mmCIF file of C-alpha atoms and ligand atoms in Angstrom:
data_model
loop_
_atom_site.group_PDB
_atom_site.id
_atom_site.type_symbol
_atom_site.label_atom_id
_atom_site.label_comp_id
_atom_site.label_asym_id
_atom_site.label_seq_id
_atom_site.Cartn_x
_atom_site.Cartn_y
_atom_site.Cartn_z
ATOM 1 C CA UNK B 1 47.416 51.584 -129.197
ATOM 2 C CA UNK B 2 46.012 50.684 -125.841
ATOM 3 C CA UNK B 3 41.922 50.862 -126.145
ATOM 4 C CA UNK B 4 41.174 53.946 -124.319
ATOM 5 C CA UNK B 5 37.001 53.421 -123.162
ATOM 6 C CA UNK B 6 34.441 55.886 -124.143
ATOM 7 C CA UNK B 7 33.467 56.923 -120.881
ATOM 8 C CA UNK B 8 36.192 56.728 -118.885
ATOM 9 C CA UNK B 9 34.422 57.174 -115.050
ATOM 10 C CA UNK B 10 36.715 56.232 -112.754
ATOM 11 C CA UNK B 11 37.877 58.083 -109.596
ATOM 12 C CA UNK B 12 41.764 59.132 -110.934
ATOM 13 C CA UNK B 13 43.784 58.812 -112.941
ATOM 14 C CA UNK B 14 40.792 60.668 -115.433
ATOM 15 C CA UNK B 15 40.271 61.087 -119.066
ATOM 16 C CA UNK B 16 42.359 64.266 -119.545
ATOM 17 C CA UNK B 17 41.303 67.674 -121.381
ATOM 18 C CA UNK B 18 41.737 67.200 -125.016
ATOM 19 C CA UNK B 19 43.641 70.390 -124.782
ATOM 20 C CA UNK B 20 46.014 69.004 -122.112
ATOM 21 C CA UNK B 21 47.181 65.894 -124.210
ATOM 22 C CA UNK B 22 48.106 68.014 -127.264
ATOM 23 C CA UNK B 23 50.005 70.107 -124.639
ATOM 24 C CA UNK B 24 51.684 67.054 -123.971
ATOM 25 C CA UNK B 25 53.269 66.725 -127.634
ATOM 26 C CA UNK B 26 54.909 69.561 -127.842
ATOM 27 C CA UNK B 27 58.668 69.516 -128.165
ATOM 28 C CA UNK B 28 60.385 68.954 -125.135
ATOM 29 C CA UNK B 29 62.865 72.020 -124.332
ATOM 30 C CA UNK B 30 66.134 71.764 -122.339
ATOM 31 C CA UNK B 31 65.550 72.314 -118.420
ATOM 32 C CA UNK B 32 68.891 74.346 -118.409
ATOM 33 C CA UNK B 33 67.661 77.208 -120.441
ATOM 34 C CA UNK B 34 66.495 80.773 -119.332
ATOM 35 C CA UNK B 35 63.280 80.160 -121.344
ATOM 36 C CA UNK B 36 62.137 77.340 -119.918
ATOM 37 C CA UNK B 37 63.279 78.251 -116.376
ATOM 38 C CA UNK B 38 60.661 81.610 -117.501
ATOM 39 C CA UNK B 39 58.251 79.028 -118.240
ATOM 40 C CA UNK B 40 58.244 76.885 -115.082
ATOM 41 C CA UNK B 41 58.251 80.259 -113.229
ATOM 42 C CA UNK B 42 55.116 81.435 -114.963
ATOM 43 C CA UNK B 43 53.522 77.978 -114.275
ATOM 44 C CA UNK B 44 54.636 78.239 -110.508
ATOM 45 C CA UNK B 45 52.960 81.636 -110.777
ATOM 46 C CA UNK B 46 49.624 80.378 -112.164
ATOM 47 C CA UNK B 47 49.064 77.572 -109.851
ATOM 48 C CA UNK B 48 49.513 80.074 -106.992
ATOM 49 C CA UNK B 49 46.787 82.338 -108.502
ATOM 50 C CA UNK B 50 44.722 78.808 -108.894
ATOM 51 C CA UNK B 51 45.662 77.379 -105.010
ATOM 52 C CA UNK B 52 44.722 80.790 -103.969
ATOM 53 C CA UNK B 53 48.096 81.323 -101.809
ATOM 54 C CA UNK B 54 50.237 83.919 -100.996
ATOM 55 C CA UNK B 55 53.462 82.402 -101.307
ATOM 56 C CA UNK B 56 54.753 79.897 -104.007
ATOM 57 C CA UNK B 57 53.814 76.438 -104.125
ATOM 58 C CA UNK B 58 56.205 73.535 -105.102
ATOM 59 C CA UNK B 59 55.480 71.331 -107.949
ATOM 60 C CA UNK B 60 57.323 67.661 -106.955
ATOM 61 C CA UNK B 61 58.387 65.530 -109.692
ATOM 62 C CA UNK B 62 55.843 62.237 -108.554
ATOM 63 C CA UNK B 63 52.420 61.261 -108.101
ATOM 64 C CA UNK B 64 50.453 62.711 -105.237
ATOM 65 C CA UNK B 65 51.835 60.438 -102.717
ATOM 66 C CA UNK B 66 55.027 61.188 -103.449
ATOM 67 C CA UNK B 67 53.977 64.907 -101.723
ATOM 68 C CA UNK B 68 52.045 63.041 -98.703
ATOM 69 C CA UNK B 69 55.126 61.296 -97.790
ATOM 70 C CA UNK B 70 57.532 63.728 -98.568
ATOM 71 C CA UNK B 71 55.173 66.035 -96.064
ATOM 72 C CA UNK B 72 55.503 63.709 -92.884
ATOM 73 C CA UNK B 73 59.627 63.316 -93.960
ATOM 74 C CA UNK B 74 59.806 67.296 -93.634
ATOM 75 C CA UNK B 75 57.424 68.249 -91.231
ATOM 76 C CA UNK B 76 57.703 65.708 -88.480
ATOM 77 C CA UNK B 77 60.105 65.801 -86.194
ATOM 78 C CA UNK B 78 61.122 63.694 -83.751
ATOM 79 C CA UNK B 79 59.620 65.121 -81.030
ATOM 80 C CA UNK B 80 56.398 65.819 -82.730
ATOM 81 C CA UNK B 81 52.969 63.545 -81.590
ATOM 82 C CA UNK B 82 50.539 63.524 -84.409
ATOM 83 C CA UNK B 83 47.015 63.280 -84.393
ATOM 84 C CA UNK B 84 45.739 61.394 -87.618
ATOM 85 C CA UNK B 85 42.301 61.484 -88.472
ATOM 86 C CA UNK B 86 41.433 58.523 -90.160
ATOM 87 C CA UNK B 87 37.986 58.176 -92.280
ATOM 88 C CA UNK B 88 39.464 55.810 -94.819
ATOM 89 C CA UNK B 89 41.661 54.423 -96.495
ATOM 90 C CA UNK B 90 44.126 57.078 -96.990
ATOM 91 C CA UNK B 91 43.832 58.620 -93.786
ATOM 92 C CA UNK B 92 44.483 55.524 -92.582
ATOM 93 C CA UNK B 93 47.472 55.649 -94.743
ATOM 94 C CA UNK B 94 49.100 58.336 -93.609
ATOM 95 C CA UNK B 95 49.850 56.569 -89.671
ATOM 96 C CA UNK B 96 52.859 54.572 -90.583
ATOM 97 C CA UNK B 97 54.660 57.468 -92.515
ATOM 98 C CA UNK B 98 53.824 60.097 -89.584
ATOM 99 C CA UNK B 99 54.868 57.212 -86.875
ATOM 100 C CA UNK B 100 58.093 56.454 -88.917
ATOM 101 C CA UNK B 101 58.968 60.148 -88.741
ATOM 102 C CA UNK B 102 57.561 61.127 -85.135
ATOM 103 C CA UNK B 103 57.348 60.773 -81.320
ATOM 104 C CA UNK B 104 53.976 59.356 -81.746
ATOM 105 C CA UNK B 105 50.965 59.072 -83.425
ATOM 106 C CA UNK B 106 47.194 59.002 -82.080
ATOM 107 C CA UNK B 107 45.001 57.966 -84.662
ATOM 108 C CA UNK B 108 41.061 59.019 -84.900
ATOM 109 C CA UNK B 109 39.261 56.898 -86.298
ATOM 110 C CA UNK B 110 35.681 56.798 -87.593
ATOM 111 C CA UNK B 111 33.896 53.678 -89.868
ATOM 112 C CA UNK B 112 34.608 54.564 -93.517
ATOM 113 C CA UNK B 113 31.228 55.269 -94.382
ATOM 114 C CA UNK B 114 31.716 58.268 -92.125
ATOM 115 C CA UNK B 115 33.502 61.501 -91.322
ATOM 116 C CA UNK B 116 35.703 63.036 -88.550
ATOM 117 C CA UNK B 117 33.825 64.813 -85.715
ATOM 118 C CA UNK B 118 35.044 68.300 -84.869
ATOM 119 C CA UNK B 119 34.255 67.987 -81.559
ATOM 120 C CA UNK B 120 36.080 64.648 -80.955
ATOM 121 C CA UNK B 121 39.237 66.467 -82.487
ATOM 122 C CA UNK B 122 38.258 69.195 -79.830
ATOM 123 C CA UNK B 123 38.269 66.250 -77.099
ATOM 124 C CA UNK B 124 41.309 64.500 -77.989
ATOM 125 C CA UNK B 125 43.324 67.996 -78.672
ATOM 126 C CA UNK B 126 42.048 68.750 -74.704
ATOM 127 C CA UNK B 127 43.033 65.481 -73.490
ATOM 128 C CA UNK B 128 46.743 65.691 -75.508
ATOM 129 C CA UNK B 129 47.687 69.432 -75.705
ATOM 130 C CA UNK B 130 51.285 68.164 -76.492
ATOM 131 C CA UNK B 131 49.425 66.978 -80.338
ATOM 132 C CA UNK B 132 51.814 69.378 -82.169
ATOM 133 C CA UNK B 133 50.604 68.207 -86.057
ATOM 134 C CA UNK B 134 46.796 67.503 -87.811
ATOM 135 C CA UNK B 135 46.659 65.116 -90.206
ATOM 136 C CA UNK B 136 43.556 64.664 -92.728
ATOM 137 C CA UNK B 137 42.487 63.388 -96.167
ATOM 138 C CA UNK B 138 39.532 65.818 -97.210
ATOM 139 C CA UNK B 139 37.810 63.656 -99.408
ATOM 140 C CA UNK B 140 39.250 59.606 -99.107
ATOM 141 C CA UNK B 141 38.042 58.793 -102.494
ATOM 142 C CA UNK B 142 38.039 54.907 -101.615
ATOM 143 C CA UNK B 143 35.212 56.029 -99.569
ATOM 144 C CA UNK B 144 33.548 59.183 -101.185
ATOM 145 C CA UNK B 145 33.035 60.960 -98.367
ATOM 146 C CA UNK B 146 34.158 64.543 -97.222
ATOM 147 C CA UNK B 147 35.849 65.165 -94.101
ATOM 148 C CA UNK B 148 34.240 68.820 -92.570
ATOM 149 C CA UNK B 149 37.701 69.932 -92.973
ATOM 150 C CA UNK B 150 37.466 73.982 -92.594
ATOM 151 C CA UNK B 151 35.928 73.444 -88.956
ATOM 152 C CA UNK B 152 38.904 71.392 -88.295
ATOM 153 C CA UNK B 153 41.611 73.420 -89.623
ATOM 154 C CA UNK B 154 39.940 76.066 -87.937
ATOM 155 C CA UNK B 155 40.599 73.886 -84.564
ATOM 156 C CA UNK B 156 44.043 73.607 -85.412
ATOM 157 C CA UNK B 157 44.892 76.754 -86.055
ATOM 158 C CA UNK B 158 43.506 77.796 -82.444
ATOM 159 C CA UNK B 159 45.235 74.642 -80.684
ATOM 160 C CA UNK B 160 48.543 75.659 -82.787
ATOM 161 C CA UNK B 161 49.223 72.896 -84.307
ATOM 162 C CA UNK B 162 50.392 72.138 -87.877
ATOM 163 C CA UNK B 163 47.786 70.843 -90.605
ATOM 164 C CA UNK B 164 49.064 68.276 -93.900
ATOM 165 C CA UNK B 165 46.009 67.788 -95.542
ATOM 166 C CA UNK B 166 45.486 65.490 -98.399
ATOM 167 C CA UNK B 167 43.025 66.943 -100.702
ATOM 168 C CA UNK B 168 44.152 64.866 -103.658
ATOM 169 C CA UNK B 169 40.600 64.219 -104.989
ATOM 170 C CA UNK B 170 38.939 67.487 -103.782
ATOM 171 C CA UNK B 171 40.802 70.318 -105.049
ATOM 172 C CA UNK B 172 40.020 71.894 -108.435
ATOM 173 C CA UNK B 173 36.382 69.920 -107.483
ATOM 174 C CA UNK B 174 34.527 72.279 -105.169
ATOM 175 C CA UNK B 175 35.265 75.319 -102.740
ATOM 176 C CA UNK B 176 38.469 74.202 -100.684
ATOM 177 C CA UNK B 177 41.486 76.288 -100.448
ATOM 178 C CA UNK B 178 45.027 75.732 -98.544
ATOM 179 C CA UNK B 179 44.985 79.437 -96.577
ATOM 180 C CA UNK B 180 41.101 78.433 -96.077
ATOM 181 C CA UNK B 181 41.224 76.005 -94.339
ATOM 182 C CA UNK B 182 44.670 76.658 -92.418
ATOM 183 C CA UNK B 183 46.946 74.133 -93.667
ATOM 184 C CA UNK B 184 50.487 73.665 -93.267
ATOM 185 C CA UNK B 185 51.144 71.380 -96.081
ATOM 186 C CA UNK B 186 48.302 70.940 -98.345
ATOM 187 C CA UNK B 187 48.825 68.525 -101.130
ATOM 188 C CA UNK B 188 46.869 67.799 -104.995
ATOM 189 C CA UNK B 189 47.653 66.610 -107.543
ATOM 190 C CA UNK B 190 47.089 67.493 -111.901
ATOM 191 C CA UNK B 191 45.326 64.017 -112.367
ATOM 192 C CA UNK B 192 42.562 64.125 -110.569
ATOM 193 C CA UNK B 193 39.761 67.269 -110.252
ATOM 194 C CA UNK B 194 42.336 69.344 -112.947
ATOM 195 C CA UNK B 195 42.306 67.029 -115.517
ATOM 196 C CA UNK B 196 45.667 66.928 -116.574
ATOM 197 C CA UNK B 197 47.932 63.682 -116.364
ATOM 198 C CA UNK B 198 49.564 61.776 -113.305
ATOM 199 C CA UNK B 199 53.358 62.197 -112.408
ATOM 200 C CA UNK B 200 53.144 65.532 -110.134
ATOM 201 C CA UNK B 201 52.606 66.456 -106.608
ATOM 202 C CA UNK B 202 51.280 70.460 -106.314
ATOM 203 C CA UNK B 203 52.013 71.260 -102.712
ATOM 204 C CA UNK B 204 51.049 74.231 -100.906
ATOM 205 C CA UNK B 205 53.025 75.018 -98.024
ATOM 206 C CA UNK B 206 52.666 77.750 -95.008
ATOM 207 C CA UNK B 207 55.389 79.892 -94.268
ATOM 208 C CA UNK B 208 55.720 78.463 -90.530
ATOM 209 C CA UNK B 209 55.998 75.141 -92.177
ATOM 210 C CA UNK B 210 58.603 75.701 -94.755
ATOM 211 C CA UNK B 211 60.612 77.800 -91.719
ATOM 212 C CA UNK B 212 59.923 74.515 -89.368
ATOM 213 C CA UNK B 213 61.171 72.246 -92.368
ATOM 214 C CA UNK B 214 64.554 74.890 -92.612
ATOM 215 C CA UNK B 215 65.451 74.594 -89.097
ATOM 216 C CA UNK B 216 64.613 70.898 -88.623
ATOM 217 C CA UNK B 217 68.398 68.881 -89.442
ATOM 218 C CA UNK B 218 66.759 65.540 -90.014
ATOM 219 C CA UNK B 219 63.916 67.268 -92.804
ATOM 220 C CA UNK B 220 64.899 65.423 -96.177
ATOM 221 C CA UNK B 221 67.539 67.087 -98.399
ATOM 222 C CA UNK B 222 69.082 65.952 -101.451
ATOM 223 C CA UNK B 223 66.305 63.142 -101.565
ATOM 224 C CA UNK B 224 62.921 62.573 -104.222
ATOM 225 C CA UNK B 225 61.080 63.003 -100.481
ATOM 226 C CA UNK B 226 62.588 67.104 -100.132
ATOM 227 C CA UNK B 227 60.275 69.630 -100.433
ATOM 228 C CA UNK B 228 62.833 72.015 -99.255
ATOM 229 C CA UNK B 229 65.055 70.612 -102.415
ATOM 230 C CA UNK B 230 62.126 72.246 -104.755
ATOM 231 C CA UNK B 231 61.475 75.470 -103.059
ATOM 232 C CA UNK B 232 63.579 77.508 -105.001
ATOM 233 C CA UNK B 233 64.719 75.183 -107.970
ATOM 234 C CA UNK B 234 62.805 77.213 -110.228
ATOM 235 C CA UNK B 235 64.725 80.586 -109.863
ATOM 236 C CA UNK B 236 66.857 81.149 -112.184
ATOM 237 C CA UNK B 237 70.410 80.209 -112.186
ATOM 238 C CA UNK B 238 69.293 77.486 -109.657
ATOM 239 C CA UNK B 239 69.110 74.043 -110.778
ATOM 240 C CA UNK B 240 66.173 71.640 -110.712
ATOM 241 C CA UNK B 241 67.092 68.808 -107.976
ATOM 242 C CA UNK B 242 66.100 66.738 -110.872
ATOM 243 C CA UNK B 243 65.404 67.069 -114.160
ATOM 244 C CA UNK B 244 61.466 67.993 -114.268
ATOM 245 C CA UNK B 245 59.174 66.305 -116.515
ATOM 246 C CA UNK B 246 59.166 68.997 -119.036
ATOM 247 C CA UNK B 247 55.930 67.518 -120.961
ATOM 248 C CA UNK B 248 53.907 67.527 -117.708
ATOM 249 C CA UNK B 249 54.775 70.948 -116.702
ATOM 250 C CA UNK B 250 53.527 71.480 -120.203
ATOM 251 C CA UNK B 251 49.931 69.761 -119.305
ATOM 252 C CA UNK B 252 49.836 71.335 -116.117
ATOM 253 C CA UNK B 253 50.281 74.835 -117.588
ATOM 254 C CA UNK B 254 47.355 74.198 -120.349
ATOM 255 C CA UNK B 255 45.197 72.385 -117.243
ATOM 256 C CA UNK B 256 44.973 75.494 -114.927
ATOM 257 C CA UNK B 257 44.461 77.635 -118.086
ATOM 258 C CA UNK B 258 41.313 75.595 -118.750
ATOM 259 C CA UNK B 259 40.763 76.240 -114.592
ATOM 260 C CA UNK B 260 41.098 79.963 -115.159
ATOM 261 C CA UNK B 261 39.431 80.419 -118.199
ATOM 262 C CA UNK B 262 36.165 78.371 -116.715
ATOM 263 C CA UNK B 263 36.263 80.292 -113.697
ATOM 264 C CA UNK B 264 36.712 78.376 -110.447
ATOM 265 C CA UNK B 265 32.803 78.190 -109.103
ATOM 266 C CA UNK B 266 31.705 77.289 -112.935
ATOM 267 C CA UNK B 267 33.809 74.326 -112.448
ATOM 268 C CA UNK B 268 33.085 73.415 -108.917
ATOM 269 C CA UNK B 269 29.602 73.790 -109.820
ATOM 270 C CA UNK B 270 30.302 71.161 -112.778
ATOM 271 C CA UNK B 271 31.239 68.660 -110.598
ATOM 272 C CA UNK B 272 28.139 69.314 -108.299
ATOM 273 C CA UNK B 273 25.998 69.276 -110.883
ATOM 274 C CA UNK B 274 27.602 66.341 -112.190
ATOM 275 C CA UNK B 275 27.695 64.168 -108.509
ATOM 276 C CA UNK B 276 23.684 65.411 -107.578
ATOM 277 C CA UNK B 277 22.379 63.278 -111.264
ATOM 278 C CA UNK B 278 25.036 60.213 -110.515
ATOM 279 C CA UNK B 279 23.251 60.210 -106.566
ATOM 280 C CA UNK B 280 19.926 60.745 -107.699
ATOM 281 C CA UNK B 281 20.232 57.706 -110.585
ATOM 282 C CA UNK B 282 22.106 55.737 -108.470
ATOM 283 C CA UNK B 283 19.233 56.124 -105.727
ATOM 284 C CA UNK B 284 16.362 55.969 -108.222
ATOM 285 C CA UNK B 285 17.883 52.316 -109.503
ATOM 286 C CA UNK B 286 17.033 51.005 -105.422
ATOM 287 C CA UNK B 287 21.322 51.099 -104.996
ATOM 288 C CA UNK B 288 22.348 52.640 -101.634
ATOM 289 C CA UNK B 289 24.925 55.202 -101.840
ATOM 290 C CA UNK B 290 28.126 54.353 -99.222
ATOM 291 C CA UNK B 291 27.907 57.545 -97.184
ATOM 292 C CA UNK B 292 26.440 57.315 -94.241
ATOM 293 C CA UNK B 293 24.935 60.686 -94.553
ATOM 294 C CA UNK B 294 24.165 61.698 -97.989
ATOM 295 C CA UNK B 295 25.525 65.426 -96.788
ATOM 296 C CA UNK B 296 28.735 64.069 -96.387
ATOM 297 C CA UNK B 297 28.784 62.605 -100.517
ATOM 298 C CA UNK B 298 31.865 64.289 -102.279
ATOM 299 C CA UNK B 299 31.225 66.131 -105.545
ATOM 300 C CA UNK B 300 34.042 64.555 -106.710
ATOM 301 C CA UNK B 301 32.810 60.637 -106.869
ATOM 302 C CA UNK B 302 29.834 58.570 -106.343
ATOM 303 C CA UNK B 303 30.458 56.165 -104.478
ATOM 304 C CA UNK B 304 27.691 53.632 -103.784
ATOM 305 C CA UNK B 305 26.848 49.642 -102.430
ATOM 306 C CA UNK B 306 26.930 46.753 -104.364
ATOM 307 C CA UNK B 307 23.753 45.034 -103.947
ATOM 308 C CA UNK B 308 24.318 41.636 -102.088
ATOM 309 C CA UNK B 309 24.685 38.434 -104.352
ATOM 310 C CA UNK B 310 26.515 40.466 -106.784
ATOM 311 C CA UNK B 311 30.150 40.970 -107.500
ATOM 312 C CA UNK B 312 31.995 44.277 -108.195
ATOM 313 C CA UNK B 313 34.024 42.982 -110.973
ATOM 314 C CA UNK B 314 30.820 41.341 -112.418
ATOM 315 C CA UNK B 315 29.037 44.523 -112.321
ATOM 316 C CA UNK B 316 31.849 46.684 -113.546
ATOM 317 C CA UNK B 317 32.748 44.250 -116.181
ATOM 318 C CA UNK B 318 29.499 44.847 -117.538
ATOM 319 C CA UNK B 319 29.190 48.481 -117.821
ATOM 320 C CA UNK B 320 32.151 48.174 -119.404
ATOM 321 C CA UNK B 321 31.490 45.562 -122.132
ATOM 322 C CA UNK B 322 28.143 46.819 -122.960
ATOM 323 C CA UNK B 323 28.313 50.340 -122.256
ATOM 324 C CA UNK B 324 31.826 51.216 -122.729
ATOM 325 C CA UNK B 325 31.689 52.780 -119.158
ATOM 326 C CA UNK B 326 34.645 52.673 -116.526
ATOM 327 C CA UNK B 327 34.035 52.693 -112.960
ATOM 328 C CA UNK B 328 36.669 52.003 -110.240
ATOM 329 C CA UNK B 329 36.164 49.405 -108.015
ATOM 330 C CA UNK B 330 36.699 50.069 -104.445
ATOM 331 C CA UNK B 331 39.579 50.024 -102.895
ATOM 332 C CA UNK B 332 41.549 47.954 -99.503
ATOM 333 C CA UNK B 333 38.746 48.509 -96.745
ATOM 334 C CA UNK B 334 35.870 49.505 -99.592
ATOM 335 C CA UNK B 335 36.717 46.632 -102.279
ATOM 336 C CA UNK B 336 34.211 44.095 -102.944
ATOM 337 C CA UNK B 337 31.547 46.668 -101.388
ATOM 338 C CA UNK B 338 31.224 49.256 -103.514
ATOM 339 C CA UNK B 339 31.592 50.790 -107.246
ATOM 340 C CA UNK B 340 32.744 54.214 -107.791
ATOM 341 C CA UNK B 341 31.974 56.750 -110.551
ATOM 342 C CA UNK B 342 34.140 59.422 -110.757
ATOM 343 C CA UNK B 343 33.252 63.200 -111.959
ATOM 344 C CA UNK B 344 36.792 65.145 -111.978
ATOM 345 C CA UNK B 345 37.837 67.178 -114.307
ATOM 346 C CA UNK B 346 36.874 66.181 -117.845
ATOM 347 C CA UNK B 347 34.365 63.533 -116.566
ATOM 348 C CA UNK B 348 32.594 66.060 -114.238
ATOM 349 C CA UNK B 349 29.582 66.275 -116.950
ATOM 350 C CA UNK B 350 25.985 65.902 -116.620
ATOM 351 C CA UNK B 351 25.579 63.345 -119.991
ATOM 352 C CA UNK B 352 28.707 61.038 -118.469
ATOM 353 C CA UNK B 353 26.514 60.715 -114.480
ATOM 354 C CA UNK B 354 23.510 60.044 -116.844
ATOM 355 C CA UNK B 355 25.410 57.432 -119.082
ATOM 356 C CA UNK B 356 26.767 55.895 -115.949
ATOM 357 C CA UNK B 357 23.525 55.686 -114.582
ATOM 358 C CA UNK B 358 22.386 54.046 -118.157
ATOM 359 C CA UNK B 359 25.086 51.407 -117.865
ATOM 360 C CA UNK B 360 24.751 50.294 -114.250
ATOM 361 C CA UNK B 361 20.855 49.842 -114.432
ATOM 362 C CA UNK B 362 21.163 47.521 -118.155
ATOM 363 C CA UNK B 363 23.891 45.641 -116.010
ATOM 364 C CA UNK B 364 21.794 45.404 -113.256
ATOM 365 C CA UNK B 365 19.026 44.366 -115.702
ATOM 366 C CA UNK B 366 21.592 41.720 -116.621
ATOM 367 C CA UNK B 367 22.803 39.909 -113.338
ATOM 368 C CA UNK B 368 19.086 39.927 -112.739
ATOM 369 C CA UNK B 369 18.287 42.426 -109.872
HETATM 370 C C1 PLP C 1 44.527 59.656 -105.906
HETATM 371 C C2 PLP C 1 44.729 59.992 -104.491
HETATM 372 C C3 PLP C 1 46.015 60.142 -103.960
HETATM 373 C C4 PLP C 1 47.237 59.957 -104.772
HETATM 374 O O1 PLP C 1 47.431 58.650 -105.019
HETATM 375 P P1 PLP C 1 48.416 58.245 -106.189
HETATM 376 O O2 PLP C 1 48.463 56.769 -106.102
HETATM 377 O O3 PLP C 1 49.707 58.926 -105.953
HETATM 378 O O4 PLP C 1 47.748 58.731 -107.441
HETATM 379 C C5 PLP C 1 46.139 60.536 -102.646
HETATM 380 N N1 PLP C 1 45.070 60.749 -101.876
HETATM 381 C C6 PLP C 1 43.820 60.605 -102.335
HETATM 382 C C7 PLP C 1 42.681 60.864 -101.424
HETATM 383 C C8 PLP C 1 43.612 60.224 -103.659
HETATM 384 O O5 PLP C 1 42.365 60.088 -104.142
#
């Protein structure tokens, strides 16, 4: 068995609900039968009551990126210029899919220890009125920031234009909602703020967008990157386009039970509680957190500066050996920088932010700051 650490902080994949792995044992039924088409409908059912939409959402058989992709495949179209707001490293991601798919993309960019400006989306959507699609990661967990992302769906809603956002890291976390915030396509995933395990994309998905996917030739079909493919897989006497994962459905289901039964602002306030004592120790040790702003801090990871003369691994490797702590380290743009500690889902607890805090200051103690 692979050594699994005590505290296992890191920014996703998470420790999952004890609950969810024993969900994960359980038999695995035939996709071709009526109850387990019954079940897949009833877990379809449940994540709409947890995504808070009024239509149904598409689970995709794949990691989170899988949906991000599959989202610029479908919803750009050739003609289509994109605005992509870029605040890290997965915003910054998203340019070559939306520039493989569309006319052309104009990228936003800010530093990535800060957010998106609503009024320089305002500006650029005034200079290019022809911008036709919004792309933004809410919270780009490399950089633990939060983009103000109802102010600009709100802005893209009155411009008209369609809105993926990637809120892979933020949903489940804190107060964010696809119909909320206006998106279009609005992607998560089970292995981040839900707790459950990776292998699924949860995508929500406007009914403009899915009738702009329908009437769009070129929108994948018959292809892992279809959305349309999954739209209706689960009624029955349809097939699956593939044959579903049937243990993670399983997870899933027992993950937004947990959701439910916790009540949504119990667990969003979790993770806030959670984030304010990992900030607070983080500060108190003389670290600097990575946001520019502290406002701008996700609830959802801590993300904070490596003092100078030190290395990440060093520092990590420490926790780890002497604490039995897991951080991530950062990540493209943010590696070397900074550490992350990550409260989603199961880790979103008060003792974990205060163990963390524990471990970084005796390994601080130890590389002699
Ligand atoms: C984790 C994460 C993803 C998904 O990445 P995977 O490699 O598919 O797990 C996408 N966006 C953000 C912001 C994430 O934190």
């Amino acid at each position: 068995m692979l050594q699994v650490p005590a505290y296992m902080l890191t920014t996703g994949p998470v420790p999952a609900y004890p609950e969810v792995l024993r969900a994960l044992g359980q038999p695995v039924l035939y996709d071709y039968t009526d109850a387990f088409q019954a079940f897949y409908q009833s877990v379809i059912e449940k994540l709409a009551q947890v995504m808070r939409i009024g239509n149904q959402p598409v689970i995709m058989q794949g990691e989170a990126i899988l949906g991000i992709e599959a989202a610029a495949a479908g919803l750009i179209a050739r003609q289509d210029v994109v605005l992509n707001l870029v605040s890290g490293v997965y915003g910054k991601g998203f340019g070559p899919w939306a520039a493989r798919y569309g006319r052309e993309v104009i990228e936003l960019a800010v530093d990535y220890d800060d957010v998106i400006d609503p009024q320089a989306v305002e500006a650029v959507l005034k200079q290019r009125p022809d911008i036709s699609i919004i792309a933004v990661c809410h919270h780009d967990t490399p950089s633990g920031t939060l983009n103000p992302l109802a102010e600009i769906g709100a802005i893209a809603a009155r411009h008209g234009a369609y809105l993926i956002v990637d809120a892979v890291s933020s949903f489940g976390g804190m107060d964010v909602y696809p119909e909320a915030v206006h998106a279009d396509i609005f992607i998560t995933s089970p292995s981040k703020c839900l707790g459950s395990t990776p292998g699924l994309t949860l995508a929500a998905v406007s009914d403009r967008a899915w009738q702009k996917m329908a009437g769009y030739p070129d929108a994948p079909r018959a292809s892992f990157l279809s959305l349309l493919d999954w739209k209706e897989a689960w009624r029955a006497g349809n097939a699956f386009p593939v044959t579903p994962s049937v243990a993670e459905i399983y997870a899933l289901n027992t993950a937004l039970d947990l959701y439910l039964a916790e009540g949504a602002e119990n667990v969003w306030a979790r993770h806030a509680q959670t984030a304010q004592i990992a900030r607070e120790g983080v500060k108190a040790l003389g670290l600097e957190l990575w946001p520019r702003q502290e406002a701008t801090a996700a609830p959802t990871a801590t993300v904070f500066k490596v003092p100078d003369g030190i290395s990440d691994v060093a520092l990590r490797d420490l926790m780890l050996r002497d604490h039995d702590v897991l951080v991530s380290l950062g990540r493209k743009d943010t590696a070397g920088k900074v550490l992350r500690i990550g409260h989603m889902g199961a880790s979103a607890q008060s003792e974990f932010a205060a163990k963390a805090v524990e471990a970084l200051a005796g390994a601080l103690k130890k590389l002699k700051i």
